[in-house]
Amino acid sequence: MTIRLYDTSARKIRDFAPLVPGCVSIYLCGATVQAAPHIGHIRSGLNFDIMRRWFAYRGYQVTFVRNVTDIDDKIIQKAAEQHRPWWAIGYENEVAFNDAYDVLGCLRPTYEPRATGHVPEMIEMMSRLIERGHAYAVDGNVYFDVKSFPDYLSLSGQELENLRQPSGEGETGKRDPRDFAMWKAAKPGEPSWQTPWGRGRPGWHLECSAMAHKYLGETFDIHGGGVDLVFPHHENEIAQARAYGDEFARYWAHNAWVTMSGEKMSKSLGNSVLVAEMVRRWRPIVLRYYLGTPHYRSMIEYSEEALREAEAAFGRIEGFAQRVTELAGAVEPAAEVPAAFAEAMDDDLGVPQALAVVHTTVRQGNSALTADDKETAVARLSEVRAMLGVLGLDPLDPSWTRGGAAGSERGEALHGVVDSLVNLVLEQRQSARDRKDYATADAIRDSLQQSGLAIEDTPAGPRWTLS
């Protein structure tokens, strides 16, 4: 058994060889908490949650670090616009991100450090970089000298001569316009911390190099994030960390975007779909299926039609699970997933191919149900539960049956109310059938279907689902 991953730095799929046998260390660039998360933000968390789960299934001890960027230009700008403290905006959006991760079934990280909690580590890193000639201080700013690091741009494959480095307001005194800011001098009214070069605040890139070093050491296995972070963020992280003396990440994994009308989903474009709004319209497990089952390196073009297709596909899996449990009672997940599923997941987390194995197993199980082969149907459900468990999509897992991965009491209560009302109507339908008034019974069923409910008559009695 060898897990293989596409390594952005090597531009090819590589066999994964852990730094420490039996262990895997992952650093994921997390949220910049300037606004509530849309589904494009949360896709990265979902993709790397599946990666983490697969490593754990394969017997690895996983250390998973996901940072929070709680200070940057956008947060300060929002604070000024809303006349509120910068930390209040950061904290409320950090809570919104964690709620979104929870409701979509993402496991909590091993560590979730905030940028503002690691200023001493950043100061120490800048001090060494200045001593080694890789950085310099001007007007309270600290810049990284990109020409001092020969391997700069090796991740993205750009040419330094053609580079146009993004530059922010107040970044004065650069020796070269391509040098990037690690630390920004304080401006009136903005948050700041004391350093040997004056008061200021972190640049975007420095925080991740410093926090990865603190929590994962000089070298770790996998660094992850969205493909849009390859440059400048990850390129600059590498320069800082390796010039400091760390080997840093041994593999680089990047997930693709969620797009809308062919463009990356973003707040600035006004085309984002907030997670908090989406889970009011779609069940969280369906939203996880939609975002988590395409290959992590493939773009997802958002549409309502695609979500409906995902809902229907997951409904077929869920319906099979319900029918078998009604027939046979509780069915435990198998100890191992089928070999074809494991082969797909080992090959760069091939979730689409792995999901094809799930659907094939469901079809086999449904055929067994049709043939009254209870034993085979139970065996297939056991395999399905094992596979879905790895993907965080097992509909029979208590975390989902309690009303969502976040354990939504409101959702569970609402389901109970609807269940009581539907059962009352179904009793009236059964009474009509008992007295052979089939026209009334059919009319009741049709009315329920028009309301969005599908009614299925089973040996255990009628069962309703959302159609």
Short mmCIF file of C-alpha atoms in Angstrom, two decimals:
data_model
loop_
_atom_site.label_atom_id
_atom_site.label_comp_id
_atom_site.label_asym_id
_atom_site.label_seq_id
_atom_site.Cartn_x
_atom_site.Cartn_y
_atom_site.Cartn_z
CA MET A 1 0.00 0.00 0.00
CA THR A 2 1.43 3.38 -1.10
CA ILE A 3 -0.50 6.64 -1.14
CA ARG A 4 0.41 8.79 -4.13
CA LEU A 5 -0.14 12.56 -4.26
CA TYR A 6 0.24 15.23 -6.90
CA ASP A 7 3.07 17.47 -5.71
CA THR A 8 2.79 20.99 -7.11
CA SER A 9 6.49 21.61 -6.60
CA ALA A 10 7.46 18.51 -8.62
CA ARG A 11 4.58 18.96 -11.10
CA LYS A 12 3.82 15.25 -10.97
CA ILE A 13 2.27 12.54 -8.83
CA ARG A 14 4.73 11.16 -6.28
CA ASP A 15 4.71 8.23 -3.89
CA PHE A 16 4.15 9.53 -0.38
CA ALA A 17 7.00 8.69 1.98
CA PRO A 18 6.44 10.12 5.47
CA LEU A 19 9.12 12.03 7.31
CA VAL A 20 8.40 9.90 10.38
CA PRO A 21 7.21 6.32 9.72
CA GLY A 22 3.55 5.88 10.63
CA CYS A 23 2.96 9.64 11.03
CA VAL A 24 1.90 12.44 8.70
CA SER A 25 2.07 16.18 9.40
CA ILE A 26 -0.15 18.56 7.40
CA TYR A 27 -0.27 22.36 7.42
CA LEU A 28 -3.29 23.91 5.71
CA CYS A 29 -3.65 27.63 5.04
CA GLY A 30 -6.93 28.42 6.74
CA ALA A 31 -9.31 31.33 6.80
CA THR A 32 -8.62 35.03 6.52
CA VAL A 33 -11.48 36.07 8.76
CA GLN A 34 -12.58 39.31 7.12
CA ALA A 35 -16.03 37.94 6.16
CA ALA A 36 -18.26 34.92 6.61
CA PRO A 37 -17.33 31.88 4.47
CA HIS A 38 -18.82 31.03 1.12
CA ILE A 39 -18.70 27.53 -0.33
CA GLY A 40 -15.54 28.35 -2.27
CA HIS A 41 -13.73 29.08 1.00
CA ILE A 42 -14.92 25.92 2.66
CA ARG A 43 -14.04 23.58 -0.22
CA SER A 44 -10.38 23.59 0.84
CA GLY A 45 -11.32 22.51 4.37
CA LEU A 46 -13.45 19.69 2.97
CA ASN A 47 -10.81 18.42 0.54
CA PHE A 48 -8.11 18.29 3.19
CA ASP A 49 -10.52 16.76 5.69
CA ILE A 50 -10.93 13.85 3.25
CA MET A 51 -7.14 13.65 2.85
CA ARG A 52 -6.74 13.56 6.61
CA ARG A 53 -9.41 10.87 7.00
CA TRP A 54 -7.77 8.71 4.33
CA PHE A 55 -4.35 8.92 5.98
CA ALA A 56 -5.98 7.97 9.29
CA TYR A 57 -7.76 5.03 7.64
CA ARG A 58 -4.41 3.86 6.26
CA GLY A 59 -3.08 3.76 9.80
CA TYR A 60 -1.18 7.04 10.00
CA GLN A 61 -1.15 9.23 13.10
CA VAL A 62 -2.13 12.61 11.67
CA THR A 63 -1.12 16.02 13.00
CA PHE A 64 -3.28 18.57 11.20
CA VAL A 65 -2.61 22.30 11.60
CA ARG A 66 -4.97 24.88 10.08
CA ASN A 67 -4.18 28.53 10.82
CA VAL A 68 -6.42 31.57 11.20
CA THR A 69 -5.30 34.87 9.66
CA ASP A 70 -6.94 37.29 12.09
CA ILE A 71 -5.09 40.45 11.06
CA ASP A 72 -4.58 41.78 7.54
CA ASP A 73 -5.42 44.74 5.29
CA LYS A 74 -8.95 43.52 4.53
CA ILE A 75 -9.88 43.04 8.19
CA ILE A 76 -8.57 46.53 9.04
CA GLN A 77 -10.49 47.99 6.09
CA LYS A 78 -13.72 46.28 7.21
CA ALA A 79 -13.21 47.60 10.75
CA ALA A 80 -12.89 51.15 9.43
CA GLU A 81 -15.95 50.80 7.20
CA GLN A 82 -18.10 49.33 9.98
CA HIS A 83 -16.68 51.47 12.81
CA ARG A 84 -15.98 48.38 14.86
CA PRO A 85 -12.85 46.89 16.48
CA TRP A 86 -10.73 44.82 14.10
CA TRP A 87 -10.64 41.95 16.59
CA ALA A 88 -14.45 41.82 16.82
CA ILE A 89 -14.77 41.39 13.06
CA GLY A 90 -12.06 38.75 13.06
CA TYR A 91 -13.55 36.77 15.91
CA GLU A 92 -17.14 36.70 14.66
CA ASN A 93 -15.98 35.50 11.25
CA GLU A 94 -13.65 32.92 12.81
CA VAL A 95 -16.71 31.55 14.63
CA ALA A 96 -18.63 31.55 11.33
CA PHE A 97 -15.85 29.57 9.64
CA ASN A 98 -15.73 27.02 12.46
CA ASP A 99 -19.52 26.68 12.33
CA ALA A 100 -19.26 26.02 8.58
CA TYR A 101 -16.52 23.40 9.05
CA ASP A 102 -18.58 21.74 11.78
CA VAL A 103 -21.90 21.70 9.97
CA LEU A 104 -20.25 20.11 6.91
CA GLY A 105 -18.64 17.39 8.99
CA CYS A 106 -14.97 18.47 9.00
CA LEU A 107 -12.91 17.09 11.86
CA ARG A 108 -11.41 19.70 14.15
CA PRO A 109 -7.70 20.40 13.51
CA THR A 110 -5.06 19.20 15.91
CA TYR A 111 -3.98 22.84 16.32
CA GLU A 112 -5.62 26.02 15.02
CA PRO A 113 -3.22 28.91 15.73
CA ARG A 114 -4.05 32.57 15.16
CA ALA A 115 -1.58 34.93 13.54
CA THR A 116 -1.86 37.52 16.31
CA GLY A 117 -0.87 34.92 18.89
CA HIS A 118 2.54 34.34 17.27
CA VAL A 119 4.15 37.76 16.89
CA PRO A 120 7.21 36.74 19.01
CA GLU A 121 7.89 33.84 16.64
CA MET A 122 7.61 36.20 13.67
CA ILE A 123 10.04 38.69 15.23
CA GLU A 124 12.55 35.91 15.87
CA MET A 125 12.26 34.71 12.27
CA MET A 126 12.73 38.21 10.84
CA SER A 127 15.74 38.83 13.09
CA ARG A 128 17.52 35.74 11.77
CA LEU A 129 16.64 36.56 8.15
CA ILE A 130 18.09 40.05 8.57
CA GLU A 131 21.24 38.60 10.15
CA ARG A 132 21.64 36.21 7.21
CA GLY A 133 21.20 38.95 4.62
CA HIS A 134 17.84 37.77 3.34
CA ALA A 135 15.78 40.65 4.76
CA TYR A 136 16.14 44.33 5.62
CA ALA A 137 14.23 46.96 7.63
CA VAL A 138 13.24 50.37 6.22
CA ASP A 139 10.86 52.94 7.77
CA GLY A 140 9.48 50.33 10.17
CA ASN A 141 8.77 47.86 7.35
CA VAL A 142 10.69 44.61 6.99
CA TYR A 143 11.14 43.24 3.47
CA PHE A 144 12.43 39.95 2.10
CA ASP A 145 15.14 40.34 -0.52
CA VAL A 146 14.00 37.96 -3.24
CA LYS A 147 17.33 38.09 -5.11
CA SER A 148 19.04 36.66 -2.01
CA PHE A 149 17.15 33.38 -2.42
CA PRO A 150 18.11 31.63 -5.69
CA ASP A 151 15.21 29.15 -5.58
CA TYR A 152 12.57 31.88 -5.39
CA LEU A 153 9.61 31.10 -7.70
CA SER A 154 10.49 27.40 -8.01
CA LEU A 155 6.98 26.42 -6.86
CA SER A 156 5.08 28.51 -9.40
CA GLY A 157 7.68 28.23 -12.16
CA GLN A 158 7.72 31.97 -12.91
CA GLU A 159 10.73 33.97 -14.07
CA LEU A 160 11.99 36.64 -11.69
CA GLU A 161 12.59 39.03 -14.59
CA ASN A 162 8.87 38.95 -15.43
CA LEU A 163 7.61 39.17 -11.86
CA ARG A 164 5.33 41.95 -10.69
CA GLN A 165 5.06 41.54 -6.92
CA PRO A 166 1.80 42.76 -5.34
CA SER A 167 2.57 45.80 -3.18
CA GLY A 168 0.49 47.45 -0.48
CA GLU A 169 0.02 51.05 0.63
CA GLY A 170 2.81 52.33 2.85
CA GLU A 171 5.41 49.83 1.65
CA THR A 172 8.18 52.41 1.25
CA GLY A 173 11.92 51.99 0.90
CA LYS A 174 12.09 48.76 -1.09
CA ARG A 175 15.45 48.00 -2.66
CA ASP A 176 13.69 46.11 -5.40
CA PRO A 177 9.97 46.44 -6.26
CA ARG A 178 9.74 42.65 -6.29
CA ASP A 179 10.73 42.33 -2.62
CA PHE A 180 7.75 41.48 -0.41
CA ALA A 181 6.72 42.79 3.00
CA MET A 182 7.04 40.50 5.99
CA TRP A 183 6.19 43.27 8.45
CA LYS A 184 4.30 46.53 7.89
CA ALA A 185 4.95 49.74 9.77
CA ALA A 186 2.15 51.02 11.99
CA LYS A 187 -0.33 53.56 10.66
CA PRO A 188 -2.38 55.87 12.90
CA GLY A 189 -5.39 54.10 14.39
CA GLU A 190 -4.33 50.64 13.19
CA PRO A 191 -3.43 47.69 15.44
CA SER A 192 0.30 47.28 16.01
CA TRP A 193 2.92 45.37 18.00
CA GLN A 194 6.33 46.50 19.19
CA THR A 195 9.40 45.16 17.36
CA PRO A 196 13.11 46.10 17.22
CA TRP A 197 12.25 48.08 14.06
CA GLY A 198 9.30 50.00 15.51
CA ARG A 199 5.61 49.30 15.93
CA GLY A 200 3.81 47.46 13.16
CA ARG A 201 1.86 44.37 12.21
CA PRO A 202 2.44 41.11 10.33
CA GLY A 203 2.47 40.84 6.59
CA TRP A 204 0.32 38.06 5.18
CA HIS A 205 3.08 35.57 4.40
CA LEU A 206 5.26 35.63 7.51
CA GLU A 207 2.65 34.17 9.85
CA CYS A 208 2.45 30.77 8.13
CA SER A 209 6.21 30.26 7.98
CA ALA A 210 6.47 31.06 11.69
CA MET A 211 3.49 28.96 12.80
CA ALA A 212 4.40 25.94 10.68
CA HIS A 213 7.86 26.03 12.27
CA LYS A 214 6.42 26.22 15.79
CA TYR A 215 3.84 23.44 15.47
CA LEU A 216 5.45 21.10 12.95
CA GLY A 217 9.16 21.82 13.23
CA GLU A 218 11.85 22.49 10.65
CA THR A 219 10.45 19.91 8.23
CA PHE A 220 6.97 18.48 7.79
CA ASP A 221 5.15 16.35 5.24
CA ILE A 222 2.39 18.23 3.41
CA HIS A 223 1.49 21.89 2.93
CA GLY A 224 -1.97 22.48 1.49
CA GLY A 225 -4.19 25.28 0.29
CA GLY A 226 -6.12 26.63 -2.66
CA VAL A 227 -4.44 26.83 -6.06
CA ASP A 228 -4.72 30.62 -5.89
CA LEU A 229 -2.20 30.61 -3.02
CA VAL A 230 0.68 29.15 -5.05
CA PHE A 231 1.78 32.72 -5.79
CA PRO A 232 2.45 34.91 -3.97
CA HIS A 233 1.60 33.34 -0.62
CA HIS A 234 3.17 29.90 -0.79
CA GLU A 235 6.09 31.08 -2.87
CA ASN A 236 6.87 33.66 -0.19
CA GLU A 237 6.39 31.18 2.65
CA ILE A 238 8.99 28.90 1.07
CA ALA A 239 11.49 31.74 0.66
CA GLN A 240 11.14 32.85 4.29
CA ALA A 241 11.25 29.37 5.80
CA ARG A 242 14.14 27.99 3.78
CA ALA A 243 16.21 31.15 4.07
CA TYR A 244 15.62 30.90 7.81
CA GLY A 245 17.07 27.37 7.75
CA ASP A 246 14.01 25.11 7.59
CA GLU A 247 13.50 22.44 4.94
CA PHE A 248 9.79 23.27 5.29
CA ALA A 249 7.17 21.22 3.38
CA ARG A 250 8.17 18.06 1.50
CA TYR A 251 4.95 17.90 -0.58
CA TRP A 252 2.67 20.68 -1.82
CA ALA A 253 -1.03 19.93 -2.46
CA HIS A 254 -3.47 22.46 -3.89
CA ASN A 255 -7.23 22.25 -4.38
CA ALA A 256 -9.03 23.94 -7.27
CA TRP A 257 -11.69 26.65 -7.03
CA VAL A 258 -15.44 26.71 -6.93
CA THR A 259 -16.38 28.90 -9.90
CA MET A 260 -19.52 30.73 -10.94
CA SER A 261 -19.96 31.64 -14.61
CA GLY A 262 -16.36 30.59 -15.15
CA GLU A 263 -14.88 32.92 -12.51
CA LYS A 264 -13.44 32.08 -9.11
CA MET A 265 -16.08 32.52 -6.43
CA SER A 266 -15.15 35.55 -4.34
CA LYS A 267 -16.64 38.31 -2.24
CA SER A 268 -15.15 41.02 -4.44
CA LEU A 269 -16.98 39.71 -7.52
CA GLY A 270 -20.29 39.58 -5.69
CA ASN A 271 -20.86 35.99 -6.79
CA SER A 272 -20.35 34.12 -3.54
CA VAL A 273 -22.79 31.76 -1.86
CA LEU A 274 -22.51 31.80 1.91
CA VAL A 275 -22.39 28.46 3.71
CA ALA A 276 -24.82 29.72 6.36
CA GLU A 277 -27.37 30.45 3.61
CA MET A 278 -26.74 27.22 1.70
CA VAL A 279 -27.36 24.93 4.69
CA ARG A 280 -30.79 26.51 5.13
CA ARG A 281 -31.68 25.41 1.59
CA TRP A 282 -29.77 22.13 1.35
CA ARG A 283 -29.03 19.44 3.88
CA PRO A 284 -25.42 19.78 5.07
CA ILE A 285 -24.58 16.19 4.11
CA VAL A 286 -25.77 16.89 0.54
CA LEU A 287 -23.64 20.04 0.41
CA ARG A 288 -20.64 18.03 1.61
CA TYR A 289 -21.33 15.44 -1.12
CA TYR A 290 -21.50 18.20 -3.74
CA LEU A 291 -18.26 19.93 -2.67
CA GLY A 292 -16.26 16.92 -1.52
CA THR A 293 -16.80 14.29 -4.22
CA PRO A 294 -15.25 15.96 -7.32
CA HIS A 295 -11.49 15.48 -7.54
CA TYR A 296 -9.76 18.05 -5.38
CA ARG A 297 -7.71 19.34 -8.33
CA SER A 298 -10.81 19.80 -10.54
CA MET A 299 -12.79 23.02 -10.74
CA ILE A 300 -16.41 22.92 -9.55
CA GLU A 301 -18.78 25.13 -11.54
CA TYR A 302 -21.54 26.11 -9.15
CA SER A 303 -25.15 25.74 -10.25
CA GLU A 304 -28.46 24.86 -8.66
CA GLU A 305 -28.88 22.07 -11.20
CA ALA A 306 -25.58 20.49 -10.17
CA LEU A 307 -26.66 20.61 -6.52
CA ARG A 308 -29.96 18.93 -7.38
CA GLU A 309 -28.04 16.20 -9.21
CA ALA A 310 -25.82 15.72 -6.16
CA GLU A 311 -28.90 15.54 -3.94
CA ALA A 312 -30.47 12.89 -6.18
CA ALA A 313 -27.26 10.85 -6.32
CA PHE A 314 -26.81 10.92 -2.58
CA GLY A 315 -30.50 10.15 -2.15
CA ARG A 316 -30.00 6.86 -3.98
CA ILE A 317 -27.27 5.89 -1.52
CA GLU A 318 -29.32 7.02 1.44
CA GLY A 319 -32.44 5.23 0.25
CA PHE A 320 -30.55 1.95 -0.03
CA ALA A 321 -29.21 2.37 3.51
CA GLN A 322 -32.69 3.04 4.84
CA ARG A 323 -34.26 0.05 3.09
CA VAL A 324 -31.65 -2.37 4.40
CA THR A 325 -31.85 -1.10 7.97
CA GLU A 326 -35.64 -1.34 7.88
CA LEU A 327 -35.27 -4.95 6.77
CA ALA A 328 -32.33 -6.08 8.90
CA GLY A 329 -31.88 -3.54 11.68
CA ALA A 330 -28.58 -1.83 12.47
CA VAL A 331 -25.69 -2.69 10.14
CA GLU A 332 -22.14 -1.87 11.24
CA PRO A 333 -19.49 -0.58 8.78
CA ALA A 334 -17.08 -3.18 7.43
CA ALA A 335 -13.62 -3.28 8.93
CA GLU A 336 -12.06 -2.60 5.52
CA VAL A 337 -13.18 -0.80 2.39
CA PRO A 338 -13.31 -2.73 -0.91
CA ALA A 339 -9.97 -3.01 -2.71
CA ALA A 340 -11.13 -0.96 -5.71
CA PHE A 341 -12.16 1.91 -3.44
CA ALA A 342 -8.80 1.84 -1.65
CA GLU A 343 -6.92 1.74 -4.95
CA ALA A 344 -8.76 4.86 -6.14
CA MET A 345 -8.14 6.76 -2.91
CA ASP A 346 -4.46 5.81 -2.84
CA ASP A 347 -4.09 7.29 -6.34
CA ASP A 348 -4.02 11.03 -5.52
CA LEU A 349 -7.27 10.84 -3.54
CA GLY A 350 -9.34 9.75 -6.54
CA VAL A 351 -12.70 10.40 -4.89
CA PRO A 352 -14.74 10.30 -8.16
CA GLN A 353 -13.40 6.82 -8.94
CA ALA A 354 -13.89 5.76 -5.33
CA LEU A 355 -17.45 7.06 -5.42
CA ALA A 356 -18.12 4.97 -8.53
CA VAL A 357 -17.30 1.92 -6.39
CA VAL A 358 -19.83 3.15 -3.80
CA HIS A 359 -22.59 3.46 -6.39
CA THR A 360 -21.77 0.06 -7.90
CA THR A 361 -22.01 -1.49 -4.45
CA VAL A 362 -25.35 0.24 -3.88
CA ARG A 363 -26.71 -1.18 -7.15
CA GLN A 364 -25.57 -4.65 -6.13
CA GLY A 365 -27.28 -4.19 -2.78
CA ASN A 366 -30.51 -3.05 -4.39
CA SER A 367 -30.46 -6.10 -6.66
CA ALA A 368 -30.03 -8.27 -3.58
CA LEU A 369 -33.04 -6.57 -1.97
CA THR A 370 -35.12 -7.24 -5.09
CA ALA A 371 -34.08 -10.90 -4.93
CA ASP A 372 -34.92 -11.09 -1.18
CA ASP A 373 -31.24 -11.84 -0.49
CA LYS A 374 -31.00 -10.22 2.92
CA GLU A 375 -27.50 -11.47 3.70
CA THR A 376 -25.98 -9.98 0.55
CA ALA A 377 -27.85 -6.70 0.99
CA VAL A 378 -26.49 -6.39 4.54
CA ALA A 379 -22.96 -7.16 3.36
CA ARG A 380 -23.16 -4.49 0.66
CA LEU A 381 -24.47 -1.88 3.13
CA SER A 382 -21.64 -2.73 5.49
CA GLU A 383 -19.16 -1.99 2.69
CA VAL A 384 -21.00 1.19 1.70
CA ARG A 385 -20.89 2.48 5.27
CA ALA A 386 -17.16 1.81 5.48
CA MET A 387 -16.51 3.73 2.25
CA LEU A 388 -18.79 6.63 3.10
CA GLY A 389 -17.28 6.83 6.57
CA VAL A 390 -13.87 7.53 5.03
CA LEU A 391 -15.45 10.36 2.99
CA GLY A 392 -17.34 11.73 5.99
CA LEU A 393 -20.63 10.94 4.24
CA ASP A 394 -22.14 7.99 6.12
CA PRO A 395 -25.85 8.91 6.46
CA LEU A 396 -26.21 6.42 9.33
CA ASP A 397 -23.39 7.96 11.36
CA PRO A 398 -24.82 9.54 14.55
CA SER A 399 -23.19 12.89 13.73
CA TRP A 400 -25.53 13.24 10.74
CA THR A 401 -28.62 11.51 12.15
CA ARG A 402 -28.63 13.99 15.05
CA GLY A 403 -29.57 16.68 12.56
CA GLY A 404 -26.25 17.49 10.90
CA ALA A 405 -22.59 17.21 11.68
CA ALA A 406 -22.91 20.17 14.05
CA GLY A 407 -25.74 18.45 15.89
CA SER A 408 -28.34 21.04 14.96
CA GLU A 409 -31.08 20.76 17.56
CA ARG A 410 -33.30 23.05 15.53
CA GLY A 411 -33.02 20.82 12.45
CA GLU A 412 -33.74 17.71 14.48
CA ALA A 413 -36.77 19.31 16.14
CA LEU A 414 -38.12 20.47 12.78
CA HIS A 415 -37.69 16.96 11.32
CA GLY A 416 -39.66 15.57 14.26
CA VAL A 417 -42.51 18.02 13.72
CA VAL A 418 -42.69 17.23 10.00
CA ASP A 419 -42.50 13.50 10.73
CA SER A 420 -45.46 13.72 13.12
CA LEU A 421 -47.57 15.70 10.64
CA VAL A 422 -46.76 13.41 7.71
CA ASN A 423 -47.49 10.29 9.75
CA LEU A 424 -50.88 11.75 10.66
CA VAL A 425 -51.68 12.23 6.97
CA LEU A 426 -50.36 8.74 6.16
CA GLU A 427 -52.69 7.27 8.78
CA GLN A 428 -55.60 8.96 6.97
CA ARG A 429 -54.32 7.50 3.71
CA GLN A 430 -54.15 4.03 5.25
CA SER A 431 -57.68 4.37 6.61
CA ALA A 432 -58.89 5.22 3.11
CA ARG A 433 -57.12 2.15 1.73
CA ASP A 434 -58.59 -0.07 4.45
CA ARG A 435 -62.10 0.96 3.43
CA LYS A 436 -61.09 0.50 -0.25
CA ASP A 437 -61.42 4.22 -1.00
CA TYR A 438 -58.41 4.12 -3.30
CA ALA A 439 -59.25 7.43 -4.99
CA THR A 440 -58.89 9.28 -1.69
CA ALA A 441 -55.74 7.33 -0.79
CA ASP A 442 -54.15 8.24 -4.13
CA ALA A 443 -55.21 11.86 -3.79
CA ILE A 444 -53.50 12.07 -0.36
CA ARG A 445 -50.33 10.55 -1.80
CA ASP A 446 -50.38 12.95 -4.77
CA SER A 447 -50.85 15.94 -2.43
CA LEU A 448 -47.84 14.87 -0.39
CA GLN A 449 -45.76 14.50 -3.55
CA GLN A 450 -46.78 17.97 -4.70
CA SER A 451 -45.55 19.23 -1.30
CA GLY A 452 -42.11 17.79 -2.02
CA LEU A 453 -42.45 14.45 -0.22
CA ALA A 454 -41.99 11.02 -1.78
CA ILE A 455 -44.00 8.18 -0.24
CA GLU A 456 -42.79 4.60 -0.48
CA ASP A 457 -44.78 1.63 0.79
CA THR A 458 -42.46 -0.87 2.51
CA PRO A 459 -43.02 -4.11 4.49
CA ALA A 460 -42.52 -2.02 7.64
CA GLY A 461 -45.15 0.50 6.53
CA PRO A 462 -45.09 3.70 4.47
CA ARG A 463 -41.88 5.76 4.53
CA TRP A 464 -41.47 9.38 3.48
CA THR A 465 -38.46 11.20 2.11
CA LEU A 466 -37.88 14.61 0.53
CA SER A 467 -38.40 14.19 -3.20
#
